[in-house]
PDB file of C-alpha atoms in Angstrom:
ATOM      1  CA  UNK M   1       0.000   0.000   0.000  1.00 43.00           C
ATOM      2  CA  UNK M   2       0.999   3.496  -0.913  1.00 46.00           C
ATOM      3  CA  UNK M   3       1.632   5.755   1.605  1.00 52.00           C
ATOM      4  CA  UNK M   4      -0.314   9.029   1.631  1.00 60.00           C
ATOM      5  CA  UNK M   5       1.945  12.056   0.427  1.00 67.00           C
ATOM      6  CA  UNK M   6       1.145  14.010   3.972  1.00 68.00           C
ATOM      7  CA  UNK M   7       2.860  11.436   6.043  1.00 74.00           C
ATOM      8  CA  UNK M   8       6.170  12.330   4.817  1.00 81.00           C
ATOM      9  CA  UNK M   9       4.781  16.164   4.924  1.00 89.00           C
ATOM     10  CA  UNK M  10       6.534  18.047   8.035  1.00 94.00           C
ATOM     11  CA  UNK M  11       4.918  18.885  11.113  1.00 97.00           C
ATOM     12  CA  UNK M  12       6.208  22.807  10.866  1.00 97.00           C
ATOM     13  CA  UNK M  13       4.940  23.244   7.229  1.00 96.00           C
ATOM     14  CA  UNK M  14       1.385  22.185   8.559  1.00 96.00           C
ATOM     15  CA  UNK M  15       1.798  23.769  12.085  1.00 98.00           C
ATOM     16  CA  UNK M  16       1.602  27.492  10.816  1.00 98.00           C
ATOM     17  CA  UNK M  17      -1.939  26.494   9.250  1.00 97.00           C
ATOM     18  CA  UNK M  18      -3.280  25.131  12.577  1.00 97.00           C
ATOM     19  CA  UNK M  19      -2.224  28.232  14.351  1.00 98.00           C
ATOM     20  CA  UNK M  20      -3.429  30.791  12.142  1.00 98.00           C
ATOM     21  CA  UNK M  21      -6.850  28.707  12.069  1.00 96.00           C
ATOM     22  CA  UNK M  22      -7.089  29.311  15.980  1.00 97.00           C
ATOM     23  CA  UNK M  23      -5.753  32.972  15.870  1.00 97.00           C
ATOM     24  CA  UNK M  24      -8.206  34.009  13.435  1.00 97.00           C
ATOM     25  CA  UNK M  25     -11.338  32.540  15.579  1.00 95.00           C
ATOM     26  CA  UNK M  26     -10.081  34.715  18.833  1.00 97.00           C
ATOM     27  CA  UNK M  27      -8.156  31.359  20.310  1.00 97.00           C
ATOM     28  CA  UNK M  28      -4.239  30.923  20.886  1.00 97.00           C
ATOM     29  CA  UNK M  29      -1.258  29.275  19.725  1.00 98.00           C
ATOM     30  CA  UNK M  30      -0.767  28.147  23.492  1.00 98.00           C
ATOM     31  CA  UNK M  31      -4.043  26.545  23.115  1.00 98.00           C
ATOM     32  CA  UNK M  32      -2.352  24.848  19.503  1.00 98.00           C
ATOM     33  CA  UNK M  33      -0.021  23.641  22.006  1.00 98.00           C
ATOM     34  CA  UNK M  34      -1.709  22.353  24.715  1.00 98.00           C
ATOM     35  CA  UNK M  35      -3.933  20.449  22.175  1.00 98.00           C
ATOM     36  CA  UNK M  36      -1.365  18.623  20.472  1.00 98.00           C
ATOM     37  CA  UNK M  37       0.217  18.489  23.805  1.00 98.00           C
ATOM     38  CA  UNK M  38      -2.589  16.405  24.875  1.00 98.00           C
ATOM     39  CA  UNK M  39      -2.791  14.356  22.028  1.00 98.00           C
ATOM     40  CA  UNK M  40       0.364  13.714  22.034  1.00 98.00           C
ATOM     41  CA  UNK M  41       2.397  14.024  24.874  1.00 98.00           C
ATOM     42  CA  UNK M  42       4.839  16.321  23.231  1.00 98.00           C
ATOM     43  CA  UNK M  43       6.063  19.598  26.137  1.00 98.00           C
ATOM     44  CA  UNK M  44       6.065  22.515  24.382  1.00 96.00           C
ATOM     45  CA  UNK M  45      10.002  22.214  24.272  1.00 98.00           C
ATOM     46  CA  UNK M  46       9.889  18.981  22.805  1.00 98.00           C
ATOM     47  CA  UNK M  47       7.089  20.353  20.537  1.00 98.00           C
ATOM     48  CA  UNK M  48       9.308  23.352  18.873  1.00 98.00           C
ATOM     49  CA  UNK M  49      11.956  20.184  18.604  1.00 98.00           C
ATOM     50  CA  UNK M  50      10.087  18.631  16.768  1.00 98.00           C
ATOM     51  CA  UNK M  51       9.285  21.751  14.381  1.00 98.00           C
ATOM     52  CA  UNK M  52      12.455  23.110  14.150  1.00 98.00           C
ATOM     53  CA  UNK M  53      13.523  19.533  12.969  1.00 97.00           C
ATOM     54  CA  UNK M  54      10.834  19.045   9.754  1.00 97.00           C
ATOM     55  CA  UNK M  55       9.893  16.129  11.266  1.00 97.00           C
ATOM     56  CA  UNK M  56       7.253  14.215   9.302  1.00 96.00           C
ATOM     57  CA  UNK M  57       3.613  13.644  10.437  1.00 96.00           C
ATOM     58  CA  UNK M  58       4.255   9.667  10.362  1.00 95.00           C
ATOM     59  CA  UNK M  59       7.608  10.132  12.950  1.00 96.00           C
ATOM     60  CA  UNK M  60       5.951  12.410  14.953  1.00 98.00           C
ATOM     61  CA  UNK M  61       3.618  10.394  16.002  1.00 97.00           C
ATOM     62  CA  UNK M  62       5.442   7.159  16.100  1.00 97.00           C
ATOM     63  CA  UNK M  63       7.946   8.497  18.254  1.00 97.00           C
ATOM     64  CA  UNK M  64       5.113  10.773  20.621  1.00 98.00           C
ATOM     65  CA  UNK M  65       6.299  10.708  23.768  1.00 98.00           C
ATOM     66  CA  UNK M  66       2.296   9.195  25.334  1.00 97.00           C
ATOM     67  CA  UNK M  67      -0.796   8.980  22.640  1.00 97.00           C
ATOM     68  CA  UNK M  68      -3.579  10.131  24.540  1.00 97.00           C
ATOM     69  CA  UNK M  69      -5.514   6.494  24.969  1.00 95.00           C
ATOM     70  CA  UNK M  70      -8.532   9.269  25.656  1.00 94.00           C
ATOM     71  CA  UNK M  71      -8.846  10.230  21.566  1.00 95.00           C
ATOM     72  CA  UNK M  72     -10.444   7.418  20.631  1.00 92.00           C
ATOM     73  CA  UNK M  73     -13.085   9.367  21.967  1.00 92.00           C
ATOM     74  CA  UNK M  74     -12.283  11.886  19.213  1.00 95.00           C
ATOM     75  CA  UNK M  75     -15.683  11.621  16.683  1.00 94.00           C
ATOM     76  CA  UNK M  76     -17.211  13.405  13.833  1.00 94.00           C
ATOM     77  CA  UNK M  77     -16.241  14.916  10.358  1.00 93.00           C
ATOM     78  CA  UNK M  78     -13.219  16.393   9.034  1.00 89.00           C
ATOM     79  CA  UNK M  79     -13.450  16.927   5.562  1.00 85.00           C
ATOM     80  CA  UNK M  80     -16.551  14.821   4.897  1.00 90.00           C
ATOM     81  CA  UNK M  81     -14.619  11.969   6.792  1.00 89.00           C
ATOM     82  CA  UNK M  82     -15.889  10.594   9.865  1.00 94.00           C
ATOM     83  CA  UNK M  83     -12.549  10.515  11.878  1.00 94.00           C
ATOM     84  CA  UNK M  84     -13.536   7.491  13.859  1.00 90.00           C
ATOM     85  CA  UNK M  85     -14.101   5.301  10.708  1.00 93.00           C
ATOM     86  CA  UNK M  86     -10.353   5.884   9.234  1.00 93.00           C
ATOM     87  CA  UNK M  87      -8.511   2.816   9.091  1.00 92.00           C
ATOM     88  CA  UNK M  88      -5.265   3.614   8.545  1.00 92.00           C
ATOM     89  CA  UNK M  89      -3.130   4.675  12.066  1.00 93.00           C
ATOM     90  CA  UNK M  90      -1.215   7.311  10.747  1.00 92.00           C
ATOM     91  CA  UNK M  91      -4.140   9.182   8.776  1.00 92.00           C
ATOM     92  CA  UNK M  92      -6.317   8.651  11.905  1.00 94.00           C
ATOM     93  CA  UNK M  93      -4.154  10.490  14.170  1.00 96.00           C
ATOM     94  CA  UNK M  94      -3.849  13.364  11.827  1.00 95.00           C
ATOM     95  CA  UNK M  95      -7.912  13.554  11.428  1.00 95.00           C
ATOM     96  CA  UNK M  96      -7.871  13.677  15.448  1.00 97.00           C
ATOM     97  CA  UNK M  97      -5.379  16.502  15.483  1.00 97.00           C
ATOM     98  CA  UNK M  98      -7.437  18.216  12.469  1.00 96.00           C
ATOM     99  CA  UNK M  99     -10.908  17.847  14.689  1.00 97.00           C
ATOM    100  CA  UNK M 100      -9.052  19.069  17.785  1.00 97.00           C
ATOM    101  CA  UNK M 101      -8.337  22.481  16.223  1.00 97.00           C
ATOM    102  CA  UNK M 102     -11.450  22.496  14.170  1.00 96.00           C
ATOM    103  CA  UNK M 103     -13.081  22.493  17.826  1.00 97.00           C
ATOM    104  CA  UNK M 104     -10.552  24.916  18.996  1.00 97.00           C
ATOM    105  CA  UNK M 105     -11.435  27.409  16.038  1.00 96.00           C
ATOM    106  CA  UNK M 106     -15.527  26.830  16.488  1.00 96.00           C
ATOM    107  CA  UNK M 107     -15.148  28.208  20.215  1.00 96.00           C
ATOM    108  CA  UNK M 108     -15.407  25.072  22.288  1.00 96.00           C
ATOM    109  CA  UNK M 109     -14.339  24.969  25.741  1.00 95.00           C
ATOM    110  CA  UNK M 110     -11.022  23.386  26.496  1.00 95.00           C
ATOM    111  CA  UNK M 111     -12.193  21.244  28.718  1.00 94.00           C
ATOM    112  CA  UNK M 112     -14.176  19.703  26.375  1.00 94.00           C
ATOM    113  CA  UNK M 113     -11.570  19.383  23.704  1.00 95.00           C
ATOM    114  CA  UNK M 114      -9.623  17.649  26.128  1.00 94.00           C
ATOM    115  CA  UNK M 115     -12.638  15.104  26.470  1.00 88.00           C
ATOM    116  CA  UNK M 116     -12.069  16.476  30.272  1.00 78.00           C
ATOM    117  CA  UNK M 117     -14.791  15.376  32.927  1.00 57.00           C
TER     118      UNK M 117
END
């Protein structure tokens, strides 16, 4: 099987996009952070590491320092897709990230993105 073209896309060429998608809807890029954070396990040090290296979608999250087991409860639609229904591991994490920030930019609390209480 052919892998997609974004897994071998950086992090940091993506990052900017995710960011600027928050900013413009009155959130943060601390927020950004303490989404994929979450997600991840990434510190924000580790994070800008990770950036300032190019490091590809499909290493980032194989080498993630603790997945969130709490984002399988990560559902709904990005891009028409139902995140929850995509097969492939890599692509699957990406769709979570993607509906993290899509909830970040529609104004949901943080405590809700973080599937918190």
């Amino acid at each position: 099987m052919a892998k997609h073209r974004i897994y071998t896309t950086s992090v940091a060429s993506v990052y900017p996009h995710y960011v600027a998608k928050a900013e413009k809807k009155g959130r943060t890029k601390a927020e950004v952070d303490e989404i994929i954070g979450w997600l991840t396990g990434y510190s924000r040090q580790a994070l800008q590491a990770r950036l300032d290296a190019g490091t590809d979608f499909e290493t980032f999250f194989a080498e993630a320092p603790a997945m969130n087991p709490a984002r399988s409860a990560i559902t709904g639609t990005v891009c028409g897709v139902r995140v929850e229904a995509v097969e492939e591991p890599v692509m699957r994490e990406i769709r979570y990230l993607d509906k993290l920030i899509d909830e970040l930019a529609k104004g949901k609390a943080m405590e809700k993105i973080l599937r918190a209480g």
